[in-house]
């Protein structure tokens, strides 16, 4: 098949005009506060407007972790290695929360929510739904302004179903600490994949106290950065 010279020029111009794929930045994360984001989720649908309340993004899975850990399937497997799994029978009650990670995407709904599985990856989260326990929401930093691939987690301990799954007293700090303690206790394994995790506590991302925090529960201002390596 022959092309005229004008057709060749058109195809060449089209090829040049195609946008280049966005490469993931080789950094642990970018502070959402520096570019219009914040380290609290949006729990009430106000998207950062006055009076907006949210849950602290108190754990970050570093963008320098093993690449597979930062994928949807890879993070689920890692979560299962530290005692979390998909929700009871795959069902989710309640609306998703959103977050603005300062990456250019604005407010985006959580990628997924996982619950403590009490040692049973398939049905253990049904027990968490009944009696309460730890749970987490996942948000990915992947916009064009900060494409780090880091996963920002809102972790908290919650009450049982009779209490409407509200957060327990000091539940944000307790949830974060429980997750981190399990992660760094040694090598963790799920479905034949093993991980080592290194933790670092950061104190410059979240203010301590109750300002903007859902349920008026104070936090200590600590965000735990986890770097996860597949071994």
Coordinates of C-alpha atoms in Angstrom, one line a residue:
X1 CA 0.0 0.0 0.0
X2 CA 1.4 3.4 -1.1
X3 CA 1.1 6.6 0.9
X4 CA 1.2 10.1 -0.6
X5 CA 3.8 12.5 0.8
X6 CA 1.1 14.5 2.6
X7 CA -0.3 11.3 4.2
X8 CA 3.2 10.4 5.4
X9 CA 3.7 13.8 6.9
X10 CA 0.3 13.6 8.7
X11 CA 1.1 10.2 10.2
X12 CA 4.5 11.5 11.3
X13 CA 3.0 14.5 13.0
X14 CA 0.4 12.3 14.7
X15 CA 3.1 10.1 16.1
X16 CA 5.0 13.0 17.5
X17 CA 1.9 14.5 19.0
X18 CA 1.0 11.4 21.1
X19 CA 1.6 12.1 24.8
X20 CA 4.5 10.3 26.4
X21 CA 3.5 7.9 29.2
X22 CA 4.0 9.4 32.7
X23 CA 6.9 7.7 34.5
X24 CA 6.7 6.9 38.2
X25 CA 8.9 9.2 40.3
X26 CA 11.6 7.3 42.2
X27 CA 10.8 8.8 45.5
X28 CA 9.1 7.5 48.7
X29 CA 6.1 10.0 48.3
X30 CA 5.4 13.7 47.8
X31 CA 3.8 15.6 50.7
X32 CA 0.2 16.3 49.7
X33 CA 0.2 19.5 51.7
X34 CA 2.7 21.1 49.3
X35 CA 0.3 21.1 46.2
X36 CA -3.2 21.7 47.4
X37 CA -3.8 18.3 49.0
X38 CA -4.1 17.3 52.6
X39 CA -3.3 14.4 55.0
X40 CA -6.9 13.9 55.9
X41 CA -9.5 12.0 53.8
X42 CA -12.9 13.6 53.0
X43 CA -15.4 11.8 55.2
X44 CA -18.4 14.1 54.6
X45 CA -18.4 15.0 51.0
X46 CA -17.3 18.6 51.3
X47 CA -14.0 18.0 49.3
X48 CA -11.8 20.3 51.4
X49 CA -14.4 23.1 52.0
X50 CA -14.7 24.8 55.3
X51 CA -15.9 22.5 58.0
X52 CA -14.8 19.4 56.1
X53 CA -13.9 16.4 58.3
X54 CA -11.7 13.4 57.5
X55 CA -9.6 10.5 58.8
X56 CA -5.9 10.9 59.1
X57 CA -3.7 9.3 56.4
X58 CA -1.5 7.9 59.0
X59 CA 0.4 5.2 57.1
X60 CA 2.2 5.5 53.8
X61 CA 3.5 2.5 51.8
X62 CA 6.6 4.0 50.2
X63 CA 6.9 4.4 46.5
X64 CA 10.4 2.9 46.9
X65 CA 8.8 -0.4 48.0
X66 CA 9.0 -3.4 45.6
X67 CA 7.0 -2.5 42.6
X68 CA 4.6 -5.4 42.9
X69 CA 3.6 -4.3 46.4
X70 CA 2.2 -1.1 44.9
X71 CA -0.2 -2.8 42.5
X72 CA -3.8 -3.6 43.5
X73 CA -3.3 -7.4 43.6
X74 CA 0.2 -7.0 45.2
X75 CA -1.0 -4.8 48.0
X76 CA -3.9 -7.1 48.8
X77 CA -1.4 -10.0 49.2
X78 CA 0.8 -7.8 51.4
X79 CA -2.2 -6.8 53.5
X80 CA -3.1 -10.4 53.9
X81 CA 0.4 -11.1 55.2
X82 CA -0.1 -8.6 58.0
X83 CA -3.6 -9.6 59.0
X84 CA -6.0 -7.8 56.7
X85 CA -8.2 -9.0 53.8
X86 CA -11.1 -8.0 51.5
X87 CA -14.4 -7.2 53.2
X88 CA -16.9 -9.8 54.4
X89 CA -18.1 -11.8 51.3
X90 CA -16.8 -8.9 49.2
X91 CA -19.6 -6.6 50.4
X92 CA -19.0 -3.0 51.4
X93 CA -21.4 -1.1 53.7
X94 CA -21.3 2.7 53.7
X95 CA -20.0 5.2 51.2
X96 CA -16.4 5.4 50.1
X97 CA -14.2 8.3 51.3
X98 CA -12.1 10.4 49.0
X99 CA -8.7 12.1 49.4
X100 CA -6.6 14.7 47.6
X101 CA -3.0 13.6 47.6
X102 CA -1.7 16.8 45.9
X103 CA -0.8 14.8 42.8
X104 CA -3.0 16.7 40.3
X105 CA -5.9 14.3 40.5
X106 CA -7.9 16.3 43.0
X107 CA -10.3 14.4 45.3
X108 CA -10.4 10.7 44.3
X109 CA -12.4 7.9 46.0
X110 CA -10.5 5.3 47.9
X111 CA -9.1 2.5 45.8
X112 CA -10.2 -0.2 48.3
X113 CA -11.0 -0.9 52.0
X114 CA -9.6 -3.9 53.9
X115 CA -10.4 -5.2 57.4
X116 CA -8.7 -7.2 60.0
X117 CA -9.1 -10.9 59.2
X118 CA -8.5 -12.6 62.5
X119 CA -6.4 -15.3 60.9
X120 CA -8.9 -16.2 58.2
X121 CA -8.4 -14.5 54.8
X122 CA -11.7 -15.7 53.4
X123 CA -14.2 -15.1 56.3
X124 CA -12.3 -13.5 59.1
X125 CA -13.4 -10.0 58.1
X126 CA -17.0 -11.0 58.7
X127 CA -16.0 -11.4 62.3
X128 CA -14.4 -7.9 62.2
X129 CA -17.7 -6.5 60.9
X130 CA -19.4 -8.0 63.9
X131 CA -17.1 -7.4 66.8
X132 CA -14.9 -4.6 65.4
X133 CA -11.2 -4.3 64.9
X134 CA -8.6 -2.7 62.6
X135 CA -9.4 -1.5 59.1
X136 CA -7.8 0.6 56.4
X137 CA -8.7 2.6 53.4
X138 CA -6.2 2.9 50.4
X139 CA -5.4 5.9 48.2
X140 CA -2.8 5.9 45.5
X141 CA -0.6 8.9 44.6
X142 CA -0.3 8.6 40.8
X143 CA -1.3 12.0 39.3
X144 CA 0.9 13.9 36.8
X145 CA 2.1 16.3 39.5
X146 CA 3.3 13.5 41.8
X147 CA 3.4 10.1 40.2
X148 CA 5.1 8.3 43.0
X149 CA 2.9 5.2 43.2
X150 CA 2.9 5.5 47.0
X151 CA -0.1 4.2 48.8
X152 CA -1.6 6.4 51.5
X153 CA -3.6 4.5 54.1
X154 CA -6.2 5.7 56.6
X155 CA -6.0 3.2 59.4
X156 CA -8.2 3.0 62.5
X157 CA -9.6 0.7 65.1
X158 CA -13.4 0.6 65.0
X159 CA -16.3 -0.5 67.2
X160 CA -18.6 -3.4 66.6
X161 CA -21.6 -3.4 64.4
X162 CA -23.9 -2.5 67.3
X163 CA -22.0 0.7 67.7
X164 CA -22.2 1.5 64.0
X165 CA -18.5 0.9 63.4
X166 CA -17.6 4.2 64.9
X167 CA -13.9 4.7 65.7
X168 CA -12.8 3.7 69.2
X169 CA -11.2 6.2 71.6
X170 CA -7.7 6.9 70.3
X171 CA -8.6 4.7 67.4
X172 CA -6.5 6.4 64.7
X173 CA -3.2 6.0 66.7
X174 CA -4.1 2.5 67.9
X175 CA -4.9 1.3 64.4
X176 CA -1.7 2.7 62.9
X177 CA 0.4 1.3 65.7
X178 CA -1.1 -2.2 65.5
X179 CA -0.6 -2.4 61.7
X180 CA 3.0 -1.1 61.9
X181 CA 3.9 -3.5 64.8
X182 CA 2.7 -6.5 62.8
X183 CA 4.5 -5.3 59.6
X184 CA 7.9 -4.9 61.2
X185 CA 7.8 -7.9 63.6
X186 CA 9.7 -10.0 61.1
X187 CA 9.2 -11.6 57.7
X188 CA 5.5 -11.8 56.8
X189 CA 4.1 -14.2 54.2
X190 CA 0.9 -14.7 52.2
X191 CA 0.2 -17.0 49.3
X192 CA 3.9 -18.0 48.9
X193 CA 5.2 -14.4 48.8
X194 CA 7.4 -13.1 51.7
X195 CA 8.0 -9.5 52.8
X196 CA 10.3 -7.5 55.0
X197 CA 9.2 -4.0 56.2
X198 CA 11.1 -1.1 57.5
X199 CA 9.2 1.7 59.4
X200 CA 10.0 5.4 59.9
X201 CA 7.8 7.8 61.9
X202 CA 7.2 11.2 60.4
X203 CA 6.0 14.2 62.4
X204 CA 5.8 16.9 59.7
X205 CA 2.8 15.8 57.7
X206 CA -0.1 15.8 60.1
X207 CA -0.8 18.2 63.0
X208 CA -1.5 16.7 66.4
X209 CA -4.9 17.2 67.8
X210 CA -8.5 17.1 66.6
X211 CA -8.6 19.9 64.0
X212 CA -10.5 18.6 61.0
X213 CA -10.5 15.0 62.3
X214 CA -13.6 13.0 62.0
X215 CA -15.4 12.0 65.3
X216 CA -13.4 14.6 67.1
X217 CA -10.7 12.0 68.0
X218 CA -7.3 13.5 68.7
X219 CA -4.2 12.1 66.8
X220 CA -0.6 12.4 67.9
X221 CA 0.5 13.8 64.5
X222 CA 2.6 10.8 63.5
X223 CA 2.5 9.2 60.1
X224 CA 4.3 5.9 59.7
X225 CA 6.2 5.4 56.4
X226 CA 6.6 1.7 55.5
X227 CA 9.1 0.5 52.9
X228 CA 8.1 -3.0 51.9
X229 CA 10.5 -5.4 50.1
X230 CA 9.7 -8.7 48.6
X231 CA 12.3 -11.3 49.6

